[in-house]
């Protein structure tokens, strides 16, 4: 039976059996009022000891679902107020609590709410995706960091690369196709994880639909399998969490204008669709148009992202969402330089004679991109402890684009080359089924998940050979000849376009368990089996013979000690990951079935949570050793004896030292080096890997006045530093270190916000890791209005 048919059968059987699950959970609801009988919004309502909760809405109401039958304590609290507590018994499907009245009146409560809303707005460490079980950050023996939507809004983020300015763990760069690559702990991971599912999208993505960005550090094989297509590399994965429909009403509009004719409009609309408040709809959209600081360059992009949430019963919740991106833009492939030009005096892009403000291409060669991602998430509570979580993700992209590559051929000549994808179409499907069991008691908490993951990927690419030269440019007498797409096609009329179809599938089975003893000591462990199935490549209609199947096993172990009542913990972990190696000739004429390349990480660190959550920090040291690299000896014989080593130190910090003052900062020191290499390349031993900066740090500080005549007025200031980045393991050429400074001033009232943002305040000229000039001094003005 084919894998896809097997999975369909499993899913049908699953839904049949869940139909008969017993209802043993309650929905608790009620209302909170002030002493003058007005609704009390933003009140925290927590069910102890299971720590489920909710926050009251603008009407003072709250709803807490899926509470197992039993006796509980309900806490009502808000910072600056006296906590109230009541005892309840959950013994029916619907439990309605009598109105709770707080001592404060509406005016007094309003002052407290303002302060509460500004507490750690950049902190969001709770995640269902890091360990797939509800494990608190301080009890989780793994490093991860989160970039929140609040931070993205304050920094007026208008493109996906800018959303990564505040990450900890490595550098980032815009990819050749307009997406983003993040070099976590020395290794490249692209943004192909979406709400925990795999959506392999090779096209630009708008940030308007992002709720937060999670960077989960270390080999990610346990939940995402072997590294393929830069989905789950050895340094970690990037998970893009999107906005979902919820029980509430919202209509926000945004407009941003800025330098180089930027015009950007956004909308975020959420509503309740039925009287029972069980079906919710949300729509996010964005249109962005801008030019370039260079003589050529355009961006025109559109994004639409509807989502629906169905709370069909106390047991069953279904979330469906879709995101469509379409755009036209100029894209530059990584720049190049002739090896003869590199010397002690010429070792960076700044040392070459090309002009920073010249693109060397034409707007008529701008490419077209589109992508469509649909996702369905089904959560079903089978019993009071068992939950089924099902995720279906389907993604496709279409590309009809020209990629410009500029190469400095000699001291005064810029060679120009185009690679045309005409077209490139990708399709992929990911199905993931988890079964989660959570049991909690005074002595032992056990949180267990087991699951199955199936991924099917198709890449159908038609391209114009490799690189197609057009007229070079003399930098001493620059004449940039225009070129349209039709003219380029005419030049290629006598050339054959290569059409390549590649396809692979992965099937994984995994289990992970987290046991917490006395609320202090947490042990975690997981195991995964993977089957990787690569199909034969079809090139110009002819099927090759390079397909292969390969098995792999990966593990994850951890220990966290939390003796200070959630204020500080020590942790250690071991995780491994793998990357498949296709069979090949070992140099003796024998075809060898190689083992997967394997990474092993050891990490130790501490997590801090001081002053009632006003200071959060993770500090860690890691060591990642990669073996099973295929290298060639002096006799031309291949063996799996190559090694790579990555080790480093990370610290991230989120602080709220004063009401209205928020700080987020990160520092990374990474050494990713080659240890054993091919014969004849011994000179690169000890050299850094390509595109991996050694030192990266960043901070963002913001303050908003919460009372007085200046109430609502605020400012933000931040900086980003990246050390030298080499474009090859020769380590003799690359991008110089740079530090950029950004700042913002804003004024916020109840319904609207006006912001002025300046990027690259000191107008520094710098190149990213791919040698592409980055934006100089830039300003944006934003107006944001909330209708309701």
mmCIF file of C-alpha atoms in Angstrom, residues 169-192 200-202 227-238 333-334 424 672 689-693 770:
data_model
loop_
_atom_site.group_PDB
_atom_site.id
_atom_site.type_symbol
_atom_site.label_atom_id
_atom_site.label_comp_id
_atom_site.label_asym_id
_atom_site.label_seq_id
_atom_site.Cartn_x
_atom_site.Cartn_y
_atom_site.Cartn_z
ATOM 1 C CA UNK A 169 21.439 32.777 17.834
ATOM 2 C CA UNK A 170 22.952 33.893 14.544
ATOM 3 C CA UNK A 171 22.802 36.122 11.501
ATOM 4 C CA UNK A 172 20.201 36.382 8.787
ATOM 5 C CA UNK A 173 20.142 37.313 5.114
ATOM 6 C CA UNK A 174 17.524 37.730 2.423
ATOM 7 C CA UNK A 175 17.715 34.695 0.154
ATOM 8 C CA UNK A 176 18.078 34.851 -3.611
ATOM 9 C CA UNK A 177 14.341 34.147 -3.972
ATOM 10 C CA UNK A 178 13.318 36.929 -1.570
ATOM 11 C CA UNK A 179 12.652 34.755 1.492
ATOM 12 C CA UNK A 180 14.952 34.642 4.543
ATOM 13 C CA UNK A 181 17.814 32.399 5.619
ATOM 14 C CA UNK A 182 18.821 32.362 9.278
ATOM 15 C CA UNK A 183 22.279 31.047 10.202
ATOM 16 C CA UNK A 184 21.463 29.621 13.619
ATOM 17 C CA UNK A 185 24.557 28.426 15.463
ATOM 18 C CA UNK A 186 26.476 28.368 12.193
ATOM 19 C CA UNK A 187 23.980 26.482 10.002
ATOM 20 C CA UNK A 188 21.408 27.731 7.518
ATOM 21 C CA UNK A 189 17.677 27.297 8.147
ATOM 22 C CA UNK A 190 15.041 28.888 5.932
ATOM 23 C CA UNK A 191 11.583 30.042 6.997
ATOM 24 C CA UNK A 192 9.672 26.920 5.950
ATOM 25 C CA UNK A 200 8.219 24.912 1.739
ATOM 26 C CA UNK A 201 7.722 28.279 0.042
ATOM 27 C CA UNK A 202 10.345 29.656 -2.359
ATOM 28 C CA UNK A 227 17.543 18.154 7.244
ATOM 29 C CA UNK A 228 16.482 18.574 3.630
ATOM 30 C CA UNK A 229 16.047 21.796 1.654
ATOM 31 C CA UNK A 230 17.158 23.812 4.724
ATOM 32 C CA UNK A 231 13.968 23.033 6.627
ATOM 33 C CA UNK A 232 15.447 21.670 9.876
ATOM 34 C CA UNK A 233 19.173 22.241 9.967
ATOM 35 C CA UNK A 234 21.637 21.440 12.736
ATOM 36 C CA UNK A 235 21.445 24.879 14.354
ATOM 37 C CA UNK A 236 17.684 24.915 14.760
ATOM 38 C CA UNK A 237 14.454 25.823 13.001
ATOM 39 C CA UNK A 238 12.410 28.957 12.436
ATOM 40 C CA UNK A 333 21.615 36.555 -6.817
ATOM 41 C CA UNK A 334 24.667 36.465 -4.526
ATOM 42 C CA UNK A 424 9.479 27.134 -11.370
ATOM 43 C CA UNK A 672 31.674 27.163 13.370
ATOM 44 C CA UNK A 689 31.904 28.188 7.633
ATOM 45 C CA UNK A 690 30.539 30.395 4.884
ATOM 46 C CA UNK A 691 27.977 33.100 5.795
ATOM 47 C CA UNK A 692 28.293 32.486 9.558
ATOM 48 C CA UNK A 693 29.260 35.599 11.557
ATOM 49 C CA UNK A 770 25.658 37.599 -0.163
#
